[in-house]
Amino acid sequence: MNIYVSNLSFHTTSEDLKTLFSKFGEVTSAKVIMDKMTDRSRGFGFVEMSSEENGKEAMTALNNKEIEGRALSVSIAREKEAGSG
């Protein structure tokens, strides 16, 4: 299950994201998206979990949870539309 996480603190790393979500099950990948020009976090990322059940549990528990002073927004990641970007 691919999960979109936004409103991240700019100090949150991919490893932090993986640690946060691994409390709910196996995380196959976690990535905070970085700005190519400044090499700073863009404030969002993606987490992939091996189990859909664990992913839904994590989304329920972490959506609107305050981490480093910011309320996370956690939802199912949408597929990238062809031709965008």
PDB file of N, CA, C and O in Angstrom:
ATOM      1  N   MET A   1       0.845  -1.180   0.000  1.00  0.00           N
ATOM      2  CA  MET A   1       0.000   0.000   0.000  1.00  0.00           C
ATOM      3  C   MET A   1       0.889   1.242   0.000  1.00  0.00           C
ATOM      4  O   MET A   1       1.812   1.352   0.800  1.00  0.00           O
ATOM      5  N   ASN A   2       0.601   2.164  -0.916  1.00  0.00           N
ATOM      6  CA  ASN A   2       1.392   3.387  -1.033  1.00  0.00           C
ATOM      7  C   ASN A   2       0.640   4.534  -0.343  1.00  0.00           C
ATOM      8  O   ASN A   2      -0.526   4.776  -0.636  1.00  0.00           O
ATOM      9  N   ILE A   3       1.333   5.201   0.568  1.00  0.00           N
ATOM     10  CA  ILE A   3       0.714   6.236   1.410  1.00  0.00           C
ATOM     11  C   ILE A   3       1.407   7.587   1.175  1.00  0.00           C
ATOM     12  O   ILE A   3       2.636   7.654   1.124  1.00  0.00           O
ATOM     13  N   TYR A   4       0.594   8.625   1.045  1.00  0.00           N
ATOM     14  CA  TYR A   4       1.090   9.992   0.870  1.00  0.00           C
ATOM     15  C   TYR A   4       1.032  10.691   2.227  1.00  0.00           C
ATOM     16  O   TYR A   4       0.010  10.657   2.907  1.00  0.00           O
ATOM     17  N   VAL A   5       2.137  11.304   2.616  1.00  0.00           N
ATOM     18  CA  VAL A   5       2.215  12.000   3.904  1.00  0.00           C
ATOM     19  C   VAL A   5       2.619  13.441   3.632  1.00  0.00           C
ATOM     20  O   VAL A   5       3.661  13.694   3.025  1.00  0.00           O
ATOM     21  N   SER A   6       1.798  14.399   4.062  1.00  0.00           N
ATOM     22  CA  SER A   6       2.143  15.806   3.837  1.00  0.00           C
ATOM     23  C   SER A   6       2.112  16.580   5.149  1.00  0.00           C
ATOM     24  O   SER A   6       1.723  16.058   6.184  1.00  0.00           O
ATOM     25  N   ASN A   7       2.532  17.832   5.063  1.00  0.00           N
ATOM     26  CA  ASN A   7       2.673  18.738   6.201  1.00  0.00           C
ATOM     27  C   ASN A   7       3.754  18.251   7.173  1.00  0.00           C
ATOM     28  O   ASN A   7       3.640  18.407   8.385  1.00  0.00           O
ATOM     29  N   LEU A   8       4.805  17.664   6.592  1.00  0.00           N
ATOM     30  CA  LEU A   8       5.942  17.204   7.398  1.00  0.00           C
ATOM     31  C   LEU A   8       6.794  18.389   7.827  1.00  0.00           C
ATOM     32  O   LEU A   8       6.895  19.383   7.103  1.00  0.00           O
ATOM     33  N   SER A   9       7.427  18.259   8.963  1.00  0.00           N
ATOM     34  CA  SER A   9       8.422  19.239   9.383  1.00  0.00           C
ATOM     35  C   SER A   9       9.579  19.176   8.380  1.00  0.00           C
ATOM     36  O   SER A   9       9.888  18.106   7.853  1.00  0.00           O
ATOM     37  N   PHE A  10      10.215  20.295   8.126  1.00  0.00           N
ATOM     38  CA  PHE A  10      11.330  20.312   7.178  1.00  0.00           C
ATOM     39  C   PHE A  10      12.558  19.592   7.726  1.00  0.00           C
ATOM     40  O   PHE A  10      13.521  19.363   7.012  1.00  0.00           O
ATOM     41  N   HIS A  11      12.503  19.188   9.007  1.00  0.00           N
ATOM     42  CA  HIS A  11      13.614  18.447   9.615  1.00  0.00           C
ATOM     43  C   HIS A  11      13.409  16.937   9.531  1.00  0.00           C
ATOM     44  O   HIS A  11      14.313  16.180   9.847  1.00  0.00           O
ATOM     45  N   THR A  12      12.206  16.506   9.134  1.00  0.00           N
ATOM     46  CA  THR A  12      11.902  15.074   9.064  1.00  0.00           C
ATOM     47  C   THR A  12      12.674  14.424   7.918  1.00  0.00           C
ATOM     48  O   THR A  12      12.657  14.924   6.792  1.00  0.00           O
ATOM     49  N   THR A  13      13.341  13.311   8.220  1.00  0.00           N
ATOM     50  CA  THR A  13      14.106  12.579   7.206  1.00  0.00           C
ATOM     51  C   THR A  13      13.325  11.342   6.757  1.00  0.00           C
ATOM     52  O   THR A  13      12.339  10.951   7.410  1.00  0.00           O
ATOM     53  N   SER A  14      13.795  10.723   5.693  1.00  0.00           N
ATOM     54  CA  SER A  14      13.185   9.479   5.219  1.00  0.00           C
ATOM     55  C   SER A  14      13.262   8.414   6.310  1.00  0.00           C
ATOM     56  O   SER A  14      12.323   7.634   6.495  1.00  0.00           O
ATOM     57  N   GLU A  15      14.361   8.386   7.034  1.00  0.00           N
ATOM     58  CA  GLU A  15      14.535   7.416   8.123  1.00  0.00           C
ATOM     59  C   GLU A  15      13.525   7.671   9.242  1.00  0.00           C
ATOM     60  O   GLU A  15      12.958   6.730   9.799  1.00  0.00           O
ATOM     61  N   ASP A  16      13.265   8.951   9.558  1.00  0.00           N
ATOM     62  CA  ASP A  16      12.255   9.298  10.570  1.00  0.00           C
ATOM     63  C   ASP A  16      10.876   8.782  10.151  1.00  0.00           C
ATOM     64  O   ASP A  16      10.122   8.243  10.967  1.00  0.00           O
ATOM     65  N   LEU A  17      10.567   8.960   8.879  1.00  0.00           N
ATOM     66  CA  LEU A  17       9.280   8.526   8.333  1.00  0.00           C
ATOM     67  C   LEU A  17       9.146   7.009   8.446  1.00  0.00           C
ATOM     68  O   LEU A  17       8.114   6.493   8.871  1.00  0.00           O
ATOM     69  N   LYS A  18      10.215   6.314   8.101  1.00  0.00           N
ATOM     70  CA  LYS A  18      10.215   4.847   8.172  1.00  0.00           C
ATOM     71  C   LYS A  18      10.007   4.389   9.616  1.00  0.00           C
ATOM     72  O   LYS A  18       9.194   3.504   9.882  1.00  0.00           O
ATOM     73  N   THR A  19      10.694   5.017  10.545  1.00  0.00           N
ATOM     74  CA  THR A  19      10.572   4.667  11.962  1.00  0.00           C
ATOM     75  C   THR A  19       9.151   4.900  12.464  1.00  0.00           C
ATOM     76  O   THR A  19       8.581   4.059  13.165  1.00  0.00           O
ATOM     77  N   LEU A  20       8.562   6.034  12.083  1.00  0.00           N
ATOM     78  CA  LEU A  20       7.211   6.385  12.508  1.00  0.00           C
ATOM     79  C   LEU A  20       6.193   5.342  12.042  1.00  0.00           C
ATOM     80  O   LEU A  20       5.362   4.882  12.815  1.00  0.00           O
ATOM     81  N   PHE A  21       6.284   4.938  10.778  1.00  0.00           N
ATOM     82  CA  PHE A  21       5.306   4.013  10.205  1.00  0.00           C
ATOM     83  C   PHE A  21       5.594   2.560  10.560  1.00  0.00           C
ATOM     84  O   PHE A  21       4.679   1.736  10.563  1.00  0.00           O
ATOM     85  N   SER A  22       6.837   2.224  10.869  1.00  0.00           N
ATOM     86  CA  SER A  22       7.180   0.830  11.158  1.00  0.00           C
ATOM     87  C   SER A  22       6.533   0.325  12.446  1.00  0.00           C
ATOM     88  O   SER A  22       6.460  -0.879  12.680  1.00  0.00           O
ATOM     89  N   LYS A  23       6.022   1.231  13.274  1.00  0.00           N
ATOM     90  CA  LYS A  23       5.291   0.832  14.485  1.00  0.00           C
ATOM     91  C   LYS A  23       4.010   0.077  14.125  1.00  0.00           C
ATOM     92  O   LYS A  23       3.438  -0.612  14.959  1.00  0.00           O
ATOM     93  N   PHE A  24       3.553   0.234  12.879  1.00  0.00           N
ATOM     94  CA  PHE A  24       2.288  -0.370  12.444  1.00  0.00           C
ATOM     95  C   PHE A  24       2.488  -1.585  11.544  1.00  0.00           C
ATOM     96  O   PHE A  24       1.525  -2.240  11.180  1.00  0.00           O
ATOM     97  N   GLY A  25       3.724  -1.873  11.160  1.00  0.00           N
ATOM     98  CA  GLY A  25       3.988  -3.020  10.296  1.00  0.00           C
ATOM     99  C   GLY A  25       5.217  -2.780   9.437  1.00  0.00           C
ATOM    100  O   GLY A  25       5.920  -1.779   9.589  1.00  0.00           O
ATOM    101  N   GLU A  26       5.458  -3.705   8.504  1.00  0.00           N
ATOM    102  CA  GLU A  26       6.652  -3.639   7.666  1.00  0.00           C
ATOM    103  C   GLU A  26       6.563  -2.501   6.651  1.00  0.00           C
ATOM    104  O   GLU A  26       5.609  -2.403   5.879  1.00  0.00           O
ATOM    105  N   VAL A  27       7.576  -1.640   6.674  1.00  0.00           N
ATOM    106  CA  VAL A  27       7.679  -0.535   5.714  1.00  0.00           C
ATOM    107  C   VAL A  27       8.661  -0.978   4.633  1.00  0.00           C
ATOM    108  O   VAL A  27       9.815  -1.270   4.927  1.00  0.00           O
ATOM    109  N   THR A  28       8.184  -1.050   3.384  1.00  0.00           N
ATOM    110  CA  THR A  28       9.077  -1.470   2.299  1.00  0.00           C
ATOM    111  C   THR A  28       9.878  -0.295   1.753  1.00  0.00           C
ATOM    112  O   THR A  28      10.973  -0.486   1.251  1.00  0.00           O
ATOM    113  N   SER A  29       9.339   0.922   1.860  1.00  0.00           N
ATOM    114  CA  SER A  29      10.115   2.109   1.485  1.00  0.00           C
ATOM    115  C   SER A  29       9.491   3.347   2.113  1.00  0.00           C
ATOM    116  O   SER A  29       8.293   3.384   2.374  1.00  0.00           O
ATOM    117  N   ALA A  30      10.342   4.326   2.377  1.00  0.00           N
ATOM    118  CA  ALA A  30       9.891   5.611   2.925  1.00  0.00           C
ATOM    119  C   ALA A  30      10.794   6.679   2.337  1.00  0.00           C
ATOM    120  O   ALA A  30      12.014   6.552   2.374  1.00  0.00           O
ATOM    121  N   LYS A  31      10.183   7.714   1.765  1.00  0.00           N
ATOM    122  CA  LYS A  31      10.993   8.742   1.112  1.00  0.00           C
ATOM    123  C   LYS A  31      10.378  10.119   1.320  1.00  0.00           C
ATOM    124  O   LYS A  31       9.216  10.337   1.003  1.00  0.00           O
ATOM    125  N   VAL A  32      11.183  11.020   1.866  1.00  0.00           N
ATOM    126  CA  VAL A  32      10.796  12.423   1.965  1.00  0.00           C
ATOM    127  C   VAL A  32      11.265  13.069   0.662  1.00  0.00           C
ATOM    128  O   VAL A  32      12.416  12.884   0.246  1.00  0.00           O
ATOM    129  N   ILE A  33      10.400  13.798  -0.003  1.00  0.00           N
ATOM    130  CA  ILE A  33      10.731  14.420  -1.282  1.00  0.00           C
ATOM    131  C   ILE A  33      11.544  15.697  -1.031  1.00  0.00           C
ATOM    132  O   ILE A  33      11.144  16.548  -0.237  1.00  0.00           O
ATOM    133  N   MET A  34      12.682  15.775  -1.710  1.00  0.00           N
ATOM    134  CA  MET A  34      13.601  16.898  -1.529  1.00  0.00           C
ATOM    135  C   MET A  34      13.546  17.840  -2.731  1.00  0.00           C
ATOM    136  O   MET A  34      13.342  17.399  -3.862  1.00  0.00           O
ATOM    137  N   ASP A  35      13.750  19.127  -2.471  1.00  0.00           N
ATOM    138  CA  ASP A  35      13.838  20.128  -3.528  1.00  0.00           C
ATOM    139  C   ASP A  35      15.196  19.984  -4.211  1.00  0.00           C
ATOM    140  O   ASP A  35      16.225  19.969  -3.538  1.00  0.00           O
ATOM    141  N   LYS A  36      15.187  19.866  -5.530  1.00  0.00           N
ATOM    142  CA  LYS A  36      16.443  19.651  -6.271  1.00  0.00           C
ATOM    143  C   LYS A  36      17.400  20.833  -6.177  1.00  0.00           C
ATOM    144  O   LYS A  36      18.614  20.665  -6.157  1.00  0.00           O
ATOM    145  N   MET A  37      16.864  22.041  -6.107  1.00  0.00           N
ATOM    146  CA  MET A  37      17.702  23.237  -6.083  1.00  0.00           C
ATOM    147  C   MET A  37      18.337  23.485  -4.705  1.00  0.00           C
ATOM    148  O   MET A  37      19.511  23.777  -4.610  1.00  0.00           O
ATOM    149  N   THR A  38      17.526  23.377  -3.650  1.00  0.00           N
ATOM    150  CA  THR A  38      18.009  23.730  -2.320  1.00  0.00           C
ATOM    151  C   THR A  38      18.417  22.520  -1.478  1.00  0.00           C
ATOM    152  O   THR A  38      19.024  22.674  -0.426  1.00  0.00           O
ATOM    153  N   ASP A  39      18.050  21.312  -1.928  1.00  0.00           N
ATOM    154  CA  ASP A  39      18.310  20.068  -1.201  1.00  0.00           C
ATOM    155  C   ASP A  39      17.645  20.072   0.175  1.00  0.00           C
ATOM    156  O   ASP A  39      18.121  19.446   1.100  1.00  0.00           O
ATOM    157  N   ARG A  40      16.526  20.812   0.287  1.00  0.00           N
ATOM    158  CA  ARG A  40      15.733  20.818   1.517  1.00  0.00           C
ATOM    159  C   ARG A  40      14.452  20.028   1.282  1.00  0.00           C
ATOM    160  O   ARG A  40      13.988  19.906   0.154  1.00  0.00           O
ATOM    161  N   SER A  41      13.873  19.553   2.365  1.00  0.00           N
ATOM    162  CA  SER A  41      12.610  18.830   2.278  1.00  0.00           C
ATOM    163  C   SER A  41      11.532  19.732   1.688  1.00  0.00           C
ATOM    164  O   SER A  41      11.494  20.923   1.962  1.00  0.00           O
ATOM    165  N   ARG A  42      10.660  19.143   0.883  1.00  0.00           N
ATOM    166  CA  ARG A  42       9.524  19.890   0.332  1.00  0.00           C
ATOM    167  C   ARG A  42       8.295  19.761   1.240  1.00  0.00           C
ATOM    168  O   ARG A  42       7.236  20.275   0.919  1.00  0.00           O
ATOM    169  N   GLY A  43       8.444  19.029   2.367  1.00  0.00           N
ATOM    170  CA  GLY A  43       7.356  18.942   3.337  1.00  0.00           C
ATOM    171  C   GLY A  43       6.376  17.803   3.094  1.00  0.00           C
ATOM    172  O   GLY A  43       5.332  17.740   3.740  1.00  0.00           O
ATOM    173  N   PHE A  44       6.711  16.896   2.171  1.00  0.00           N
ATOM    174  CA  PHE A  44       5.846  15.735   1.964  1.00  0.00           C
ATOM    175  C   PHE A  44       6.691  14.537   1.560  1.00  0.00           C
ATOM    176  O   PHE A  44       7.870  14.665   1.238  1.00  0.00           O
ATOM    177  N   GLY A  45       6.052  13.372   1.607  1.00  0.00           N
ATOM    178  CA  GLY A  45       6.775  12.158   1.259  1.00  0.00           C
ATOM    179  C   GLY A  45       5.821  11.003   1.027  1.00  0.00           C
ATOM    180  O   GLY A  45       4.595  11.165   1.071  1.00  0.00           O
ATOM    181  N   PHE A  46       6.407   9.836   0.772  1.00  0.00           N
ATOM    182  CA  PHE A  46       5.634   8.632   0.489  1.00  0.00           C
ATOM    183  C   PHE A  46       6.163   7.481   1.326  1.00  0.00           C
ATOM    184  O   PHE A  46       7.366   7.359   1.535  1.00  0.00           O
ATOM    185  N   VAL A  47       5.244   6.651   1.788  1.00  0.00           N
ATOM    186  CA  VAL A  47       5.603   5.461   2.551  1.00  0.00           C
ATOM    187  C   VAL A  47       4.900   4.285   1.888  1.00  0.00           C
ATOM    188  O   VAL A  47       3.703   4.362   1.575  1.00  0.00           O
ATOM    189  N   GLU A  48       5.636   3.218   1.663  1.00  0.00           N
ATOM    190  CA  GLU A  48       5.040   2.009   1.113  1.00  0.00           C
ATOM    191  C   GLU A  48       5.080   0.933   2.182  1.00  0.00           C
ATOM    192  O   GLU A  48       6.131   0.675   2.766  1.00  0.00           O
ATOM    193  N   MET A  49       3.915   0.354   2.445  1.00  0.00           N
ATOM    194  CA  MET A  49       3.822  -0.707   3.456  1.00  0.00           C
ATOM    195  C   MET A  49       3.412  -2.004   2.780  1.00  0.00           C
ATOM    196  O   MET A  49       2.638  -2.005   1.826  1.00  0.00           O
ATOM    197  N   SER A  50       3.955  -3.119   3.285  1.00  0.00           N
ATOM    198  CA  SER A  50       3.710  -4.413   2.652  1.00  0.00           C
ATOM    199  C   SER A  50       2.267  -4.893   2.825  1.00  0.00           C
ATOM    200  O   SER A  50       1.741  -5.584   1.971  1.00  0.00           O
ATOM    201  N   SER A  51       1.625  -4.491   3.920  1.00  0.00           N
ATOM    202  CA  SER A  51       0.261  -4.942   4.199  1.00  0.00           C
ATOM    203  C   SER A  51      -0.725  -3.784   4.110  1.00  0.00           C
ATOM    204  O   SER A  51      -0.513  -2.734   4.713  1.00  0.00           O
ATOM    205  N   GLU A  52      -1.803  -3.995   3.364  1.00  0.00           N
ATOM    206  CA  GLU A  52      -2.833  -2.956   3.247  1.00  0.00           C
ATOM    207  C   GLU A  52      -3.499  -2.716   4.598  1.00  0.00           C
ATOM    208  O   GLU A  52      -3.797  -1.575   4.966  1.00  0.00           O
ATOM    209  N   GLU A  53      -3.696  -3.782   5.361  1.00  0.00           N
ATOM    210  CA  GLU A  53      -4.311  -3.670   6.681  1.00  0.00           C
ATOM    211  C   GLU A  53      -3.463  -2.792   7.601  1.00  0.00           C
ATOM    212  O   GLU A  53      -3.973  -1.897   8.274  1.00  0.00           O
ATOM    213  N   ASN A  54      -2.143  -3.023   7.613  1.00  0.00           N
ATOM    214  CA  ASN A  54      -1.234  -2.213   8.431  1.00  0.00           C
ATOM    215  C   ASN A  54      -1.202  -0.773   7.940  1.00  0.00           C
ATOM    216  O   ASN A  54      -1.117   0.159   8.732  1.00  0.00           O
ATOM    217  N   GLY A  55      -1.256  -0.593   6.624  1.00  0.00           N
ATOM    218  CA  GLY A  55      -1.258   0.744   6.043  1.00  0.00           C
ATOM    219  C   GLY A  55      -2.474   1.544   6.476  1.00  0.00           C
ATOM    220  O   GLY A  55      -2.367   2.715   6.837  1.00  0.00           O
ATOM    221  N   LYS A  56      -3.637   0.903   6.456  1.00  0.00           N
ATOM    222  CA  LYS A  56      -4.868   1.583   6.879  1.00  0.00           C
ATOM    223  C   LYS A  56      -4.821   1.930   8.363  1.00  0.00           C
ATOM    224  O   LYS A  56      -5.263   3.001   8.772  1.00  0.00           O
ATOM    225  N   GLU A  57      -4.260   1.018   9.157  1.00  0.00           N
ATOM    226  CA  GLU A  57      -4.117   1.266  10.598  1.00  0.00           C
ATOM    227  C   GLU A  57      -3.205   2.471  10.843  1.00  0.00           C
ATOM    228  O   GLU A  57      -3.509   3.342  11.650  1.00  0.00           O
ATOM    229  N   ALA A  58      -2.095   2.531  10.105  1.00  0.00           N
ATOM    230  CA  ALA A  58      -1.148   3.642  10.229  1.00  0.00           C
ATOM    231  C   ALA A  58      -1.803   4.957   9.806  1.00  0.00           C
ATOM    232  O   ALA A  58      -1.630   5.985  10.467  1.00  0.00           O
ATOM    233  N   MET A  59      -2.559   4.927   8.704  1.00  0.00           N
ATOM    234  CA  MET A  59      -3.218   6.149   8.223  1.00  0.00           C
ATOM    235  C   MET A  59      -4.197   6.673   9.271  1.00  0.00           C
ATOM    236  O   MET A  59      -4.228   7.870   9.552  1.00  0.00           O
ATOM    237  N   THR A  60      -4.984   5.782   9.856  1.00  0.00           N
ATOM    238  CA  THR A  60      -5.957   6.181  10.868  1.00  0.00           C
ATOM    239  C   THR A  60      -5.264   6.775  12.093  1.00  0.00           C
ATOM    240  O   THR A  60      -5.670   7.810  12.617  1.00  0.00           O
ATOM    241  N   ALA A  61      -4.200   6.123  12.530  1.00  0.00           N
ATOM    242  CA  ALA A  61      -3.506   6.559  13.744  1.00  0.00           C
ATOM    243  C   ALA A  61      -2.712   7.846  13.550  1.00  0.00           C
ATOM    244  O   ALA A  61      -2.615   8.660  14.463  1.00  0.00           O
ATOM    245  N   LEU A  62      -2.128   8.026  12.360  1.00  0.00           N
ATOM    246  CA  LEU A  62      -1.208   9.146  12.164  1.00  0.00           C
ATOM    247  C   LEU A  62      -1.815  10.376  11.498  1.00  0.00           C
ATOM    248  O   LEU A  62      -1.232  11.449  11.560  1.00  0.00           O
ATOM    249  N   ASN A  63      -2.967  10.241  10.868  1.00  0.00           N
ATOM    250  CA  ASN A  63      -3.587  11.404  10.231  1.00  0.00           C
ATOM    251  C   ASN A  63      -3.951  12.425  11.313  1.00  0.00           C
ATOM    252  O   ASN A  63      -4.561  12.084  12.323  1.00  0.00           O
ATOM    253  N   ASN A  64      -3.546  13.647  11.119  1.00  0.00           N
ATOM    254  CA  ASN A  64      -3.755  14.769  12.061  1.00  0.00           C
ATOM    255  C   ASN A  64      -2.939  14.649  13.347  1.00  0.00           C
ATOM    256  O   ASN A  64      -3.133  15.441  14.263  1.00  0.00           O
ATOM    257  N   LYS A  65      -2.025  13.677  13.422  1.00  0.00           N
ATOM    258  CA  LYS A  65      -1.162  13.551  14.600  1.00  0.00           C
ATOM    259  C   LYS A  65      -0.073  14.616  14.508  1.00  0.00           C
ATOM    260  O   LYS A  65       0.513  14.824  13.459  1.00  0.00           O
ATOM    261  N   GLU A  66       0.176  15.281  15.621  1.00  0.00           N
ATOM    262  CA  GLU A  66       1.180  16.343  15.628  1.00  0.00           C
ATOM    263  C   GLU A  66       2.575  15.751  15.812  1.00  0.00           C
ATOM    264  O   GLU A  66       2.854  15.058  16.779  1.00  0.00           O
ATOM    265  N   ILE A  67       3.441  16.009  14.834  1.00  0.00           N
ATOM    266  CA  ILE A  67       4.837  15.577  14.873  1.00  0.00           C
ATOM    267  C   ILE A  67       5.691  16.821  14.635  1.00  0.00           C
ATOM    268  O   ILE A  67       5.509  17.510  13.634  1.00  0.00           O
ATOM    269  N   GLU A  68       6.595  17.102  15.551  1.00  0.00           N
ATOM    270  CA  GLU A  68       7.467  18.286  15.467  1.00  0.00           C
ATOM    271  C   GLU A  68       6.660  19.562  15.235  1.00  0.00           C
ATOM    272  O   GLU A  68       7.024  20.420  14.435  1.00  0.00           O
ATOM    273  N   GLY A  69       5.519  19.673  15.915  1.00  0.00           N
ATOM    274  CA  GLY A  69       4.716  20.887  15.855  1.00  0.00           C
ATOM    275  C   GLY A  69       3.826  21.023  14.640  1.00  0.00           C
ATOM    276  O   GLY A  69       3.190  22.059  14.453  1.00  0.00           O
ATOM    277  N   ARG A  70       3.735  19.974  13.805  1.00  0.00           N
ATOM    278  CA  ARG A  70       2.886  20.042  12.606  1.00  0.00           C
ATOM    279  C   ARG A  70       1.950  18.844  12.562  1.00  0.00           C
ATOM    280  O   ARG A  70       2.366  17.720  12.807  1.00  0.00           O
ATOM    281  N   ALA A  71       0.692  19.093  12.226  1.00  0.00           N
ATOM    282  CA  ALA A  71      -0.296  18.011  12.131  1.00  0.00           C
ATOM    283  C   ALA A  71      -0.151  17.332  10.773  1.00  0.00           C
ATOM    284  O   ALA A  71      -0.350  17.953   9.730  1.00  0.00           O
ATOM    285  N   LEU A  72       0.215  16.057  10.786  1.00  0.00           N
ATOM    286  CA  LEU A  72       0.408  15.319   9.541  1.00  0.00           C
ATOM    287  C   LEU A  72      -0.908  15.130   8.809  1.00  0.00           C
ATOM    288  O   LEU A  72      -1.962  14.990   9.423  1.00  0.00           O
ATOM    289  N   SER A  73      -0.821  15.083   7.502  1.00  0.00           N
ATOM    290  CA  SER A  73      -1.953  14.709   6.668  1.00  0.00           C
ATOM    291  C   SER A  73      -1.545  13.416   5.976  1.00  0.00           C
ATOM    292  O   SER A  73      -0.554  13.386   5.237  1.00  0.00           O
ATOM    293  N   VAL A  74      -2.283  12.344   6.241  1.00  0.00           N
ATOM    294  CA  VAL A  74      -1.913  11.021   5.739  1.00  0.00           C
ATOM    295  C   VAL A  74      -3.073  10.456   4.928  1.00  0.00           C
ATOM    296  O   VAL A  74      -4.206  10.395   5.405  1.00  0.00           O
ATOM    297  N   SER A  75      -2.808  10.045   3.689  1.00  0.00           N
ATOM    298  CA  SER A  75      -3.860   9.503   2.825  1.00  0.00           C
ATOM    299  C   SER A  75      -3.265   8.498   1.847  1.00  0.00           C
ATOM    300  O   SER A  75      -2.035   8.378   1.734  1.00  0.00           O
ATOM    301  N   ILE A  76      -4.128   7.815   1.125  1.00  0.00           N
ATOM    302  CA  ILE A  76      -3.670   6.882   0.107  1.00  0.00           C
ATOM    303  C   ILE A  76      -3.066   7.701  -1.034  1.00  0.00           C
ATOM    304  O   ILE A  76      -3.662   8.683  -1.476  1.00  0.00           O
ATOM    305  N   ALA A  77      -1.891   7.291  -1.486  1.00  0.00           N
ATOM    306  CA  ALA A  77      -1.236   8.009  -2.588  1.00  0.00           C
ATOM    307  C   ALA A  77      -1.979   7.702  -3.891  1.00  0.00           C
ATOM    308  O   ALA A  77      -2.351   6.562  -4.156  1.00  0.00           O
ATOM    309  N   ARG A  78      -2.208   8.739  -4.675  1.00  0.00           N
ATOM    310  CA  ARG A  78      -2.827   8.558  -5.984  1.00  0.00           C
ATOM    311  C   ARG A  78      -1.770   8.284  -7.009  1.00  0.00           C
ATOM    312  O   ARG A  78      -0.644   8.792  -6.904  1.00  0.00           O
ATOM    313  N   GLU A  79      -2.126   7.519  -8.021  1.00  0.00           N
ATOM    314  CA  GLU A  79      -1.180   7.256  -9.113  1.00  0.00           C
ATOM    315  C   GLU A  79      -0.927   8.556  -9.859  1.00  0.00           C
ATOM    316  O   GLU A  79      -1.830   9.361 -10.040  1.00  0.00           O
ATOM    317  N   LYS A  80       0.320   8.735 -10.280  1.00  0.00           N
ATOM    318  CA  LYS A  80       0.688   9.911 -11.051  1.00  0.00           C
ATOM    319  C   LYS A  80      -0.008   9.848 -12.408  1.00  0.00           C
ATOM    320  O   LYS A  80       0.024   8.832 -13.081  1.00  0.00           O
ATOM    321  N   GLU A  81      -0.650  10.958 -12.785  1.00  0.00           N
ATOM    322  CA  GLU A  81      -1.362  10.972 -14.068  1.00  0.00           C
ATOM    323  C   GLU A  81      -0.368  11.097 -15.201  1.00  0.00           C
ATOM    324  O   GLU A  81       0.621  11.819 -15.101  1.00  0.00           O
ATOM    325  N   ALA A  82      -0.648  10.394 -16.290  1.00  0.00           N
ATOM    326  CA  ALA A  82       0.233  10.449 -17.461  1.00  0.00           C
ATOM    327  C   ALA A  82       0.253  11.866 -18.000  1.00  0.00           C
ATOM    328  O   ALA A  82      -0.769  12.539 -18.085  1.00  0.00           O
ATOM    329  N   GLY A  83       1.437  12.352 -18.318  1.00  0.00           N
ATOM    330  CA  GLY A  83       1.585  13.686 -18.896  1.00  0.00           C
ATOM    331  C   GLY A  83       1.738  14.787 -17.876  1.00  0.00           C
ATOM    332  O   GLY A  83       2.004  15.927 -18.244  1.00  0.00           O
ATOM    333  N   SER A  84       1.576  14.484 -16.591  1.00  0.00           N
ATOM    334  CA  SER A  84       1.762  15.539 -15.591  1.00  0.00           C
ATOM    335  C   SER A  84       3.204  15.619 -15.174  1.00  0.00           C
ATOM    336  O   SER A  84       3.896  14.625 -15.080  1.00  0.00           O
ATOM    337  N   GLY A  85       3.679  16.817 -14.910  1.00  0.00           N
ATOM    338  CA  GLY A  85       5.043  17.017 -14.431  1.00  0.00           C
ATOM    339  C   GLY A  85       5.949  17.082 -15.562  1.00  0.00           C
ATOM    340  O   GLY A  85       7.038  17.065 -15.774  1.00  0.00           O
TER     341      GLY A  85
END
